Amino acid sequence: MSESVINMYSDTVTKPSPAMRQAMANAEVGDDMGGEDPTVNRLEAMAVELFGKEAAVFACSGTQSNQMGVRTHCIPGDELLIEERGHIANFEGGAPAAISGISCRTIRGRFGMLDVDDLIGKVRVDNQHLCVTKLLCLENTTNSGGGRVWPLEQLKRVCDWAHEAGLKTHLDGARFFNAVIASGVSPAEIAAGFDTVSICFSKGLGCPMGSILVGSTEQIHRARRIRKLMGGALRQAGIVAAAAIYALENNVERITEDHANAKAFAEALAGTDGVIIDPVDVESNLVFFSIDPDLGDAMQLSAALKERGVRIGGMGPQTLRACTHLDVNREQVLQAAEIVKDCIATGFAQYPKKPFGPFARA
Ligand SMILES: *Cc1c(COP(=O)(O)O)cnc(C)c1O
């Protein structure tokens, strides 16, 4: 892909910066499976401190750390509760069922978030006909819900309710630091109501890979065994943990820019005939907008944009999702908005209609 492409398809498209690569090259390493990689150990210690939990374990991906979290709380036959658009239920290849024998009970919420009223009555009674409801999974920020940031009060209310109902709680924090920056709430406070929290280093933090799961000493001990079983226990992983440490030290505060750029992109598009968008809905680095069906569908617009050097993917038949991240700047997002407006003005109905699938490639 040429460098002139403005890639707002995902915040996973970022490439490690020269300084991050230098940190990786300089990393001290050892055999992590034996607990002997000093850089992984340092990263895990940083996470313990930052999240206010007892223990942490490095993982390959957000999917892996989510599934490690899920598996530590449940046994085959159990059920987890999740908002219907949640990543764990929709975009992890059916892993709860495939890896752990767990069913997902999906619940309709708002913008990917739930409140206590949505959950009351969803914990099954103890009866041999029924599966055991064990776990509640939440997402902050929400992905398919539109990059929403949970209000702290709501997060506390829902987690308290879950614990009173005898459930464990897991947070899918793929964009945890987007939530931290957008809300101004500390990592430990956001994590407080959760038994386990997973975060991704490969999204807004700009690393090539990596994730971490935090929780109690006992949970993380179990999670390590599960990581091994999933093929995710690594050796000289300090090479990638060094990127994560670099990101925690250098790439967190700058997320403010991504959020401002997302807002600027939304504001530039707002008011365009045929585009449905309200900049007020943009709370973090994800911008969802819809187009009038009379003009064409989301994948047609996505194809037109790709030809003009802008990558923005479809997230619904008429809905697109644009992401800001550390590899797109203000000038580029404003240029992208102009190109979207231009495609709308000149028409894009000539592009072939394709059946829409979630996360269809732009
Ligand atoms: C990206 C993402 C993950 C992790 O996905 P990977 O493909 O493993 O990087 C988990 N949850 C959410 C909400 C995500 O957006």
mmCIF file of C-alpha atoms and ligand atoms in Angstrom:
data_model
loop_
_atom_site.group_PDB
_atom_site.id
_atom_site.type_symbol
_atom_site.label_atom_id
_atom_site.label_comp_id
_atom_site.label_asym_id
_atom_site.label_seq_id
_atom_site.Cartn_x
_atom_site.Cartn_y
_atom_site.Cartn_z
ATOM 1 C CA MET A 1 0.000 0.000 0.000
ATOM 2 C CA SER A 2 1.445 3.358 -0.940
ATOM 3 C CA GLU A 3 2.264 5.810 1.822
ATOM 4 C CA SER A 4 -0.122 8.355 0.348
ATOM 5 C CA VAL A 5 -3.068 6.221 1.449
ATOM 6 C CA ILE A 6 -5.008 7.658 4.385
ATOM 7 C CA ASN A 7 -5.820 4.475 6.248
ATOM 8 C CA MET A 8 -8.723 4.963 8.648
ATOM 9 C CA TYR A 9 -9.911 1.386 8.229
ATOM 10 C CA SER A 10 -8.838 0.434 11.734
ATOM 11 C CA ASP A 11 -6.562 1.517 14.554
ATOM 12 C CA THR A 12 -4.777 -1.814 14.081
ATOM 13 C CA VAL A 13 -3.088 -0.544 10.895
ATOM 14 C CA THR A 14 -0.432 1.483 12.733
ATOM 15 C CA LYS A 15 3.206 0.558 12.212
ATOM 16 C CA PRO A 16 5.813 0.631 14.988
ATOM 17 C CA SER A 17 7.699 3.927 14.966
ATOM 18 C CA PRO A 18 11.506 4.029 14.663
ATOM 19 C CA ALA A 19 11.765 4.785 18.398
ATOM 20 C CA MET A 20 9.533 1.819 19.246
ATOM 21 C CA ARG A 21 11.619 -0.429 16.991
ATOM 22 C CA GLN A 22 14.740 0.836 18.730
ATOM 23 C CA ALA A 23 13.248 -0.087 22.111
ATOM 24 C CA MET A 24 12.460 -3.533 20.716
ATOM 25 C CA ALA A 25 15.978 -3.951 19.350
ATOM 26 C CA ASN A 26 17.471 -3.014 22.712
ATOM 27 C CA ALA A 27 15.207 -5.276 24.791
ATOM 28 C CA GLU A 28 16.798 -7.599 27.294
ATOM 29 C CA VAL A 29 15.215 -11.012 26.851
ATOM 30 C CA GLY A 30 14.998 -14.467 28.433
ATOM 31 C CA ASP A 31 12.737 -17.500 28.426
ATOM 32 C CA ASP A 32 9.348 -16.088 29.368
ATOM 33 C CA MET A 33 7.709 -19.466 29.876
ATOM 34 C CA GLY A 34 10.082 -19.959 32.781
ATOM 35 C CA GLY A 35 9.350 -16.424 34.032
ATOM 36 C CA GLU A 36 12.859 -15.395 32.950
ATOM 37 C CA ASP A 37 12.250 -12.638 30.441
ATOM 38 C CA PRO A 38 13.137 -9.430 32.306
ATOM 39 C CA THR A 39 11.262 -7.194 29.842
ATOM 40 C CA VAL A 40 8.034 -9.206 30.008
ATOM 41 C CA ASN A 41 8.386 -9.262 33.803
ATOM 42 C CA ARG A 42 8.808 -5.495 33.824
ATOM 43 C CA LEU A 43 5.746 -4.990 31.629
ATOM 44 C CA GLU A 44 3.645 -7.259 33.846
ATOM 45 C CA ALA A 45 4.841 -5.380 36.947
ATOM 46 C CA MET A 46 3.918 -2.069 35.299
ATOM 47 C CA ALA A 47 0.434 -3.405 34.526
ATOM 48 C CA VAL A 48 -0.066 -4.593 38.117
ATOM 49 C CA GLU A 49 0.799 -1.122 39.346
ATOM 50 C CA LEU A 50 -1.246 0.724 36.734
ATOM 51 C CA PHE A 51 -4.417 -1.364 37.045
ATOM 52 C CA GLY A 52 -4.255 -1.893 40.809
ATOM 53 C CA LYS A 53 -4.558 -5.680 40.464
ATOM 54 C CA GLU A 54 -2.482 -8.472 42.011
ATOM 55 C CA ALA A 55 -1.081 -10.030 38.856
ATOM 56 C CA ALA A 56 -0.729 -9.724 35.088
ATOM 57 C CA VAL A 57 0.131 -11.994 32.172
ATOM 58 C CA PHE A 58 1.314 -10.945 28.718
ATOM 59 C CA ALA A 59 -0.571 -12.424 25.746
ATOM 60 C CA CYS A 60 -0.277 -12.394 21.953
ATOM 61 C CA SER A 61 -3.538 -10.639 21.098
ATOM 62 C CA GLY A 62 -6.666 -9.136 22.559
ATOM 63 C CA THR A 63 -8.622 -12.130 21.413
ATOM 64 C CA GLN A 64 -6.254 -14.426 23.276
ATOM 65 C CA SER A 65 -6.345 -12.440 26.523
ATOM 66 C CA ASN A 66 -10.139 -12.170 26.345
ATOM 67 C CA GLN A 67 -10.434 -15.914 25.905
ATOM 68 C CA MET A 68 -7.944 -16.544 28.693
ATOM 69 C CA GLY A 69 -10.112 -14.335 30.893
ATOM 70 C CA VAL A 70 -13.326 -16.067 29.865
ATOM 71 C CA ARG A 71 -11.846 -19.522 30.446
ATOM 72 C CA THR A 72 -10.519 -18.693 33.916
ATOM 73 C CA HIS A 73 -14.021 -17.854 35.101
ATOM 74 C CA CYS A 74 -16.055 -20.596 33.438
ATOM 75 C CA ILE A 75 -16.151 -24.335 32.855
ATOM 76 C CA PRO A 76 -17.728 -26.063 29.824
ATOM 77 C CA GLY A 77 -21.502 -25.754 29.921
ATOM 78 C CA ASP A 78 -21.449 -22.342 31.612
ATOM 79 C CA GLU A 79 -22.861 -19.198 30.076
ATOM 80 C CA LEU A 80 -21.628 -15.626 29.874
ATOM 81 C CA LEU A 81 -23.705 -12.479 29.473
ATOM 82 C CA ILE A 82 -22.651 -9.820 26.973
ATOM 83 C CA GLU A 83 -24.135 -6.925 25.053
ATOM 84 C CA GLU A 84 -25.260 -8.210 21.656
ATOM 85 C CA ARG A 85 -22.578 -6.387 19.672
ATOM 86 C CA GLY A 86 -19.729 -7.459 21.973
ATOM 87 C CA HIS A 87 -16.446 -8.493 20.366
ATOM 88 C CA ILE A 88 -16.117 -11.647 22.491
ATOM 89 C CA ALA A 89 -19.444 -12.960 21.173
ATOM 90 C CA ASN A 90 -19.188 -11.754 17.570
ATOM 91 C CA PHE A 91 -15.636 -11.287 16.389
ATOM 92 C CA GLU A 92 -13.521 -13.943 18.062
ATOM 93 C CA GLY A 93 -14.352 -16.848 15.799
ATOM 94 C CA GLY A 94 -16.844 -18.438 18.181
ATOM 95 C CA ALA A 95 -13.976 -18.971 20.642
ATOM 96 C CA PRO A 96 -16.034 -19.125 23.862
ATOM 97 C CA ALA A 97 -17.861 -22.170 22.458
ATOM 98 C CA ALA A 98 -14.973 -23.616 20.467
ATOM 99 C CA ILE A 99 -12.256 -23.331 23.099
ATOM 100 C CA SER A 100 -14.123 -23.354 26.385
ATOM 101 C CA GLY A 101 -17.576 -24.880 25.793
ATOM 102 C CA ILE A 102 -19.261 -21.669 26.919
ATOM 103 C CA SER A 103 -22.408 -20.172 25.441
ATOM 104 C CA CYS A 104 -22.856 -16.430 25.035
ATOM 105 C CA ARG A 105 -26.206 -14.982 26.024
ATOM 106 C CA THR A 106 -26.383 -11.718 24.136
ATOM 107 C CA ILE A 107 -28.445 -8.836 25.458
ATOM 108 C CA ARG A 108 -29.514 -5.755 23.562
ATOM 109 C CA GLY A 109 -28.206 -2.555 25.109
ATOM 110 C CA ARG A 110 -27.457 0.931 23.889
ATOM 111 C CA PHE A 111 -24.254 1.800 22.021
ATOM 112 C CA GLY A 112 -22.775 -1.510 23.114
ATOM 113 C CA MET A 113 -23.361 -0.771 26.805
ATOM 114 C CA LEU A 114 -25.745 -2.311 29.337
ATOM 115 C CA ASP A 115 -27.385 -1.128 32.507
ATOM 116 C CA VAL A 116 -28.781 -3.051 35.459
ATOM 117 C CA ASP A 117 -32.325 -3.009 34.045
ATOM 118 C CA ASP A 118 -31.097 -4.879 30.964
ATOM 119 C CA LEU A 119 -29.545 -7.570 33.139
ATOM 120 C CA ILE A 120 -32.182 -8.196 35.784
ATOM 121 C CA GLY A 121 -33.700 -11.637 35.245
ATOM 122 C CA LYS A 122 -30.855 -12.818 33.011
ATOM 123 C CA VAL A 123 -29.056 -14.877 35.660
ATOM 124 C CA ARG A 124 -30.470 -18.377 35.487
ATOM 125 C CA VAL A 125 -31.747 -20.106 38.594
ATOM 126 C CA ASP A 126 -30.117 -23.312 39.812
ATOM 127 C CA ASN A 127 -32.045 -25.948 37.873
ATOM 128 C CA GLN A 128 -30.735 -29.019 36.069
ATOM 129 C CA HIS A 129 -32.396 -27.931 32.822
ATOM 130 C CA LEU A 130 -30.388 -24.739 32.666
ATOM 131 C CA CYS A 131 -26.790 -23.764 32.120
ATOM 132 C CA VAL A 132 -24.989 -21.885 34.860
ATOM 133 C CA THR A 133 -24.658 -18.136 34.310
ATOM 134 C CA LYS A 134 -21.098 -17.405 35.432
ATOM 135 C CA LEU A 135 -19.695 -14.284 33.873
ATOM 136 C CA LEU A 136 -20.531 -10.804 32.646
ATOM 137 C CA CYS A 137 -18.342 -9.382 29.869
ATOM 138 C CA LEU A 138 -18.294 -5.645 29.143
ATOM 139 C CA GLU A 139 -16.368 -3.587 26.592
ATOM 140 C CA ASN A 140 -14.820 -0.128 27.194
ATOM 141 C CA THR A 141 -14.644 1.685 24.893
ATOM 142 C CA THR A 142 -17.255 -0.122 22.839
ATOM 143 C CA ASN A 143 -16.243 -1.040 19.314
ATOM 144 C CA SER A 144 -19.408 -1.924 17.367
ATOM 145 C CA GLY A 145 -21.326 0.232 19.834
ATOM 146 C CA GLY A 146 -19.645 3.289 18.310
ATOM 147 C CA GLY A 147 -16.528 4.009 20.390
ATOM 148 C CA ARG A 148 -18.587 4.856 23.455
ATOM 149 C CA VAL A 149 -17.019 5.476 26.839
ATOM 150 C CA TRP A 150 -18.784 4.006 29.845
ATOM 151 C CA PRO A 151 -19.740 6.565 32.477
ATOM 152 C CA LEU A 152 -17.912 5.452 35.639
ATOM 153 C CA GLU A 153 -21.128 5.409 37.685
ATOM 154 C CA GLN A 154 -22.807 3.042 35.236
ATOM 155 C CA LEU A 155 -19.769 0.786 35.138
ATOM 156 C CA LYS A 156 -19.737 0.587 38.948
ATOM 157 C CA ARG A 157 -23.482 -0.015 39.132
ATOM 158 C CA VAL A 158 -23.378 -2.860 36.621
ATOM 159 C CA CYS A 159 -20.297 -4.519 38.162
ATOM 160 C CA ASP A 160 -21.755 -4.259 41.688
ATOM 161 C CA TRP A 161 -24.986 -5.787 40.456
ATOM 162 C CA ALA A 162 -23.076 -8.629 38.778
ATOM 163 C CA HIS A 163 -21.082 -9.447 41.900
ATOM 164 C CA GLU A 164 -24.209 -9.358 44.066
ATOM 165 C CA ALA A 165 -25.802 -11.755 41.572
ATOM 166 C CA GLY A 166 -22.835 -14.105 42.020
ATOM 167 C CA LEU A 167 -21.248 -13.395 38.635
ATOM 168 C CA LYS A 168 -17.624 -12.740 37.776
ATOM 169 C CA THR A 169 -16.819 -9.717 35.620
ATOM 170 C CA HIS A 170 -14.412 -9.390 32.693
ATOM 171 C CA LEU A 171 -13.621 -6.181 30.835
ATOM 172 C CA ASP A 172 -12.639 -6.323 27.175
ATOM 173 C CA GLY A 173 -10.386 -3.290 27.243
ATOM 174 C CA ALA A 174 -9.056 -3.510 23.692
ATOM 175 C CA ARG A 175 -9.354 0.301 23.728
ATOM 176 C CA PHE A 176 -8.958 0.703 27.494
ATOM 177 C CA PHE A 177 -6.616 3.692 27.188
ATOM 178 C CA ASN A 178 -9.023 5.427 24.820
ATOM 179 C CA ALA A 179 -11.535 5.141 27.677
ATOM 180 C CA VAL A 180 -8.959 6.442 30.182
ATOM 181 C CA ILE A 181 -8.110 9.465 28.040
ATOM 182 C CA ALA A 182 -11.696 10.234 27.023
ATOM 183 C CA SER A 183 -13.079 10.008 30.578
ATOM 184 C CA GLY A 184 -10.119 11.315 32.553
ATOM 185 C CA VAL A 185 -10.694 8.411 34.962
ATOM 186 C CA SER A 186 -7.607 6.492 36.107
ATOM 187 C CA PRO A 187 -6.879 2.966 34.842
ATOM 188 C CA ALA A 188 -7.238 1.529 38.358
ATOM 189 C CA GLU A 189 -10.651 3.146 38.825
ATOM 190 C CA ILE A 190 -11.967 1.830 35.514
ATOM 191 C CA ALA A 191 -10.565 -1.620 36.312
ATOM 192 C CA ALA A 192 -11.799 -1.659 39.927
ATOM 193 C CA GLY A 193 -15.109 -3.439 39.352
ATOM 194 C CA PHE A 194 -13.621 -6.221 37.230
ATOM 195 C CA ASP A 195 -12.203 -9.578 38.204
ATOM 196 C CA THR A 196 -10.162 -9.583 34.997
ATOM 197 C CA VAL A 197 -9.315 -6.913 32.434
ATOM 198 C CA SER A 198 -7.699 -7.438 29.032
ATOM 199 C CA ILE A 199 -6.106 -4.666 27.037
ATOM 200 C CA CYS A 200 -4.613 -4.495 23.523
ATOM 201 C CA PHE A 201 -1.267 -2.945 22.685
ATOM 202 C CA SER A 202 -1.914 -3.233 18.948
ATOM 203 C CA LYS A 203 -4.719 -0.646 18.691
ATOM 204 C CA GLY A 204 -4.368 2.958 19.826
ATOM 205 C CA LEU A 205 -1.058 2.235 21.564
ATOM 206 C CA GLY A 206 0.599 1.514 18.227
ATOM 207 C CA CYS A 207 2.417 -1.782 18.924
ATOM 208 C CA PRO A 208 2.834 -4.525 16.336
ATOM 209 C CA MET A 209 1.214 -7.059 18.681
ATOM 210 C CA GLY A 210 0.571 -7.873 22.310
ATOM 211 C CA SER A 211 -1.989 -7.748 25.036
ATOM 212 C CA ILE A 212 -2.145 -8.177 28.770
ATOM 213 C CA LEU A 213 -4.608 -9.719 31.192
ATOM 214 C CA VAL A 214 -4.759 -8.489 34.782
ATOM 215 C CA GLY A 215 -6.592 -9.938 37.782
ATOM 216 C CA SER A 216 -6.051 -11.713 41.083
ATOM 217 C CA THR A 217 -2.990 -13.890 41.655
ATOM 218 C CA GLU A 218 -5.193 -16.967 41.505
ATOM 219 C CA GLN A 219 -6.966 -15.959 38.266
ATOM 220 C CA ILE A 220 -3.721 -15.072 36.535
ATOM 221 C CA HIS A 221 -2.129 -18.347 37.649
ATOM 222 C CA ARG A 222 -5.008 -20.142 35.944
ATOM 223 C CA ALA A 223 -4.777 -17.820 32.936
ATOM 224 C CA ARG A 224 -1.113 -18.790 32.433
ATOM 225 C CA ARG A 225 -2.049 -22.454 32.198
ATOM 226 C CA ILE A 226 -4.784 -21.550 29.705
ATOM 227 C CA ARG A 227 -2.400 -19.378 27.697
ATOM 228 C CA LYS A 228 -0.074 -22.374 27.399
ATOM 229 C CA LEU A 229 -2.966 -24.595 26.331
ATOM 230 C CA MET A 230 -3.906 -22.037 23.669
ATOM 231 C CA GLY A 231 -0.356 -22.026 22.317
ATOM 232 C CA GLY A 232 0.276 -18.509 23.566
ATOM 233 C CA ALA A 233 3.062 -19.113 26.101
ATOM 234 C CA LEU A 234 6.131 -17.504 24.565
ATOM 235 C CA ARG A 235 9.907 -17.531 24.884
ATOM 236 C CA GLN A 236 11.928 -14.328 24.200
ATOM 237 C CA ALA A 237 8.745 -12.251 24.187
ATOM 238 C CA GLY A 238 10.631 -9.288 25.638
ATOM 239 C CA ILE A 239 11.134 -8.163 22.034
ATOM 240 C CA VAL A 240 7.416 -7.370 21.823
ATOM 241 C CA ALA A 241 6.922 -6.510 25.497
ATOM 242 C CA ALA A 242 9.498 -3.744 24.959
ATOM 243 C CA ALA A 243 7.166 -2.186 22.394
ATOM 244 C CA ALA A 244 4.337 -2.318 24.929
ATOM 245 C CA ILE A 245 6.467 -0.644 27.614
ATOM 246 C CA TYR A 246 7.473 2.013 25.097
ATOM 247 C CA ALA A 247 3.783 2.555 24.281
ATOM 248 C CA LEU A 248 2.724 2.868 27.927
ATOM 249 C CA GLU A 249 5.452 5.451 28.448
ATOM 250 C CA ASN A 250 4.993 7.422 25.225
ATOM 251 C CA ASN A 251 1.708 6.737 23.457
ATOM 252 C CA VAL A 252 -1.006 7.113 26.083
ATOM 253 C CA GLU A 253 -1.324 10.889 26.527
ATOM 254 C CA ARG A 254 -1.185 11.449 22.776
ATOM 255 C CA ILE A 255 -4.475 9.552 22.339
ATOM 256 C CA THR A 256 -6.031 12.968 23.062
ATOM 257 C CA GLU A 257 -4.982 13.916 19.517
ATOM 258 C CA ASP A 258 -6.748 10.882 18.031
ATOM 259 C CA HIS A 259 -9.958 11.837 19.814
ATOM 260 C CA ALA A 260 -9.696 15.453 18.641
ATOM 261 C CA ASN A 261 -9.027 14.231 15.096
ATOM 262 C CA ALA A 262 -12.066 11.932 15.211
ATOM 263 C CA LYS A 263 -14.206 14.864 16.327
ATOM 264 C CA ALA A 264 -12.761 17.088 13.592
ATOM 265 C CA PHE A 265 -13.485 14.415 10.965
ATOM 266 C CA ALA A 266 -17.078 14.099 12.202
ATOM 267 C CA GLU A 267 -17.544 17.873 12.271
ATOM 268 C CA ALA A 268 -16.218 18.163 8.726
ATOM 269 C CA LEU A 269 -18.757 15.568 7.536
ATOM 270 C CA ALA A 270 -21.714 16.864 9.549
ATOM 271 C CA GLY A 271 -24.303 18.700 7.506
ATOM 272 C CA THR A 272 -23.382 16.925 4.247
ATOM 273 C CA ASP A 273 -26.524 15.967 2.344
ATOM 274 C CA GLY A 274 -26.980 12.206 2.384
ATOM 275 C CA VAL A 275 -24.694 11.653 5.395
ATOM 276 C CA ILE A 276 -26.098 10.895 8.817
ATOM 277 C CA ILE A 277 -23.679 11.800 11.566
ATOM 278 C CA ASP A 278 -23.785 13.700 14.849
ATOM 279 C CA PRO A 279 -20.368 14.763 16.127
ATOM 280 C CA VAL A 280 -21.771 14.579 19.681
ATOM 281 C CA ASP A 281 -21.834 10.769 19.276
ATOM 282 C CA VAL A 282 -18.071 10.718 18.767
ATOM 283 C CA GLU A 283 -16.584 10.060 22.204
ATOM 284 C CA SER A 284 -13.238 8.482 21.314
ATOM 285 C CA ASN A 285 -11.349 7.479 18.149
ATOM 286 C CA LEU A 286 -14.148 5.732 16.225
ATOM 287 C CA VAL A 287 -16.474 7.649 13.927
ATOM 288 C CA PHE A 288 -19.596 5.871 12.690
ATOM 289 C CA PHE A 289 -21.620 7.484 9.932
ATOM 290 C CA SER A 290 -24.448 6.315 7.699
ATOM 291 C CA ILE A 291 -25.348 7.169 4.137
ATOM 292 C CA ASP A 292 -28.686 7.629 2.457
ATOM 293 C CA PRO A 293 -29.636 4.354 0.661
ATOM 294 C CA ASP A 294 -30.681 6.398 -2.400
ATOM 295 C CA LEU A 295 -26.986 7.167 -2.952
ATOM 296 C CA GLY A 296 -25.741 3.583 -2.632
ATOM 297 C CA ASP A 297 -24.552 1.336 0.168
ATOM 298 C CA ALA A 298 -21.637 1.407 2.580
ATOM 299 C CA MET A 299 -19.458 -1.038 0.634
ATOM 300 C CA GLN A 300 -19.934 0.956 -2.575
ATOM 301 C CA LEU A 301 -18.804 4.135 -0.847
ATOM 302 C CA SER A 302 -15.930 2.225 0.719
ATOM 303 C CA ALA A 303 -14.820 1.044 -2.748
ATOM 304 C CA ALA A 304 -15.051 4.585 -4.151
ATOM 305 C CA LEU A 305 -12.971 5.898 -1.251
ATOM 306 C CA LYS A 306 -10.346 3.200 -1.688
ATOM 307 C CA GLU A 307 -9.853 4.272 -5.287
ATOM 308 C CA ARG A 308 -9.305 7.821 -4.032
ATOM 309 C CA GLY A 309 -6.698 6.704 -1.475
ATOM 310 C CA VAL A 310 -8.901 6.625 1.635
ATOM 311 C CA ARG A 311 -9.575 3.390 3.516
ATOM 312 C CA ILE A 312 -12.796 3.357 5.563
ATOM 313 C CA GLY A 313 -14.684 0.096 6.065
ATOM 314 C CA GLY A 314 -18.363 -0.813 6.183
ATOM 315 C CA MET A 315 -19.870 -1.675 9.560
ATOM 316 C CA GLY A 316 -23.439 -2.181 8.388
ATOM 317 C CA PRO A 317 -25.368 -2.064 5.113
ATOM 318 C CA GLN A 318 -25.423 1.740 5.223
ATOM 319 C CA THR A 319 -22.910 2.393 7.987
ATOM 320 C CA LEU A 320 -19.174 3.024 7.814
ATOM 321 C CA ARG A 321 -16.594 3.234 10.585
ATOM 322 C CA ALA A 322 -13.587 5.541 10.384
ATOM 323 C CA CYS A 323 -10.800 5.189 12.962
ATOM 324 C CA THR A 324 -8.201 7.700 14.013
ATOM 325 C CA HIS A 325 -4.834 6.565 15.364
ATOM 326 C CA LEU A 326 -1.223 7.633 15.598
ATOM 327 C CA ASP A 327 -0.547 7.126 11.885
ATOM 328 C CA VAL A 328 -3.122 9.682 10.676
ATOM 329 C CA ASN A 329 -2.801 13.380 11.480
ATOM 330 C CA ARG A 330 -5.277 16.259 11.482
ATOM 331 C CA GLU A 331 -4.503 17.306 7.922
ATOM 332 C CA GLN A 332 -5.063 13.754 6.673
ATOM 333 C CA VAL A 333 -8.390 13.251 8.455
ATOM 334 C CA LEU A 334 -9.668 16.570 7.098
ATOM 335 C CA GLN A 335 -8.497 15.563 3.626
ATOM 336 C CA ALA A 336 -10.284 12.215 4.060
ATOM 337 C CA ALA A 337 -13.500 14.024 5.041
ATOM 338 C CA GLU A 338 -13.237 16.154 1.884
ATOM 339 C CA ILE A 339 -12.818 13.022 -0.231
ATOM 340 C CA VAL A 340 -15.881 11.414 1.422
ATOM 341 C CA LYS A 341 -17.881 14.562 0.637
ATOM 342 C CA ASP A 342 -16.587 14.577 -2.914
ATOM 343 C CA CYS A 343 -17.547 10.924 -3.463
ATOM 344 C CA ILE A 344 -21.027 11.699 -2.142
ATOM 345 C CA ALA A 345 -21.340 14.728 -4.412
ATOM 346 C CA THR A 346 -20.109 12.952 -7.562
ATOM 347 C CA GLY A 347 -21.895 9.642 -6.824
ATOM 348 C CA PHE A 348 -20.616 6.120 -6.193
ATOM 349 C CA ALA A 349 -23.531 3.980 -7.387
ATOM 350 C CA GLN A 350 -21.360 2.654 -10.239
ATOM 351 C CA TYR A 351 -19.338 0.522 -7.803
ATOM 352 C CA PRO A 352 -20.551 -3.076 -7.603
ATOM 353 C CA LYS A 353 -22.916 -3.944 -4.789
ATOM 354 C CA LYS A 354 -21.542 -6.692 -2.585
ATOM 355 C CA PRO A 355 -23.422 -8.528 0.138
ATOM 356 C CA PHE A 356 -22.478 -6.910 3.410
ATOM 357 C CA GLY A 357 -20.633 -8.916 6.006
ATOM 358 C CA PRO A 358 -19.476 -7.433 9.283
ATOM 359 C CA PHE A 359 -15.916 -6.178 8.967
ATOM 360 C CA ALA A 360 -16.046 -6.589 5.164
ATOM 361 C CA ARG A 361 -12.631 -5.467 3.939
ATOM 362 C CA ALA A 362 -12.510 -1.957 2.539
HETATM 363 C C1 LIG B 1 -9.621 -5.483 18.366
HETATM 364 C C2 LIG B 1 -10.479 -5.907 19.485
HETATM 365 C C3 LIG B 1 -10.145 -7.026 20.260
HETATM 366 C C4 LIG B 1 -8.946 -7.868 19.984
HETATM 367 O O1 LIG B 1 -8.909 -8.321 18.690
HETATM 368 P P1 LIG B 1 -7.564 -8.885 18.026
HETATM 369 O O2 LIG B 1 -8.032 -9.281 16.666
HETATM 370 O O3 LIG B 1 -7.161 -10.052 18.855
HETATM 371 O O4 LIG B 1 -6.591 -7.793 18.015
HETATM 372 C C5 LIG B 1 -10.961 -7.330 21.316
HETATM 373 N N1 LIG B 1 -12.051 -6.579 21.608
HETATM 374 C C6 LIG B 1 -12.387 -5.499 20.894
HETATM 375 C C7 LIG B 1 -13.569 -4.687 21.306
HETATM 376 C C8 LIG B 1 -11.620 -5.129 19.806
HETATM 377 O O5 LIG B 1 -11.970 -4.039 19.100
#
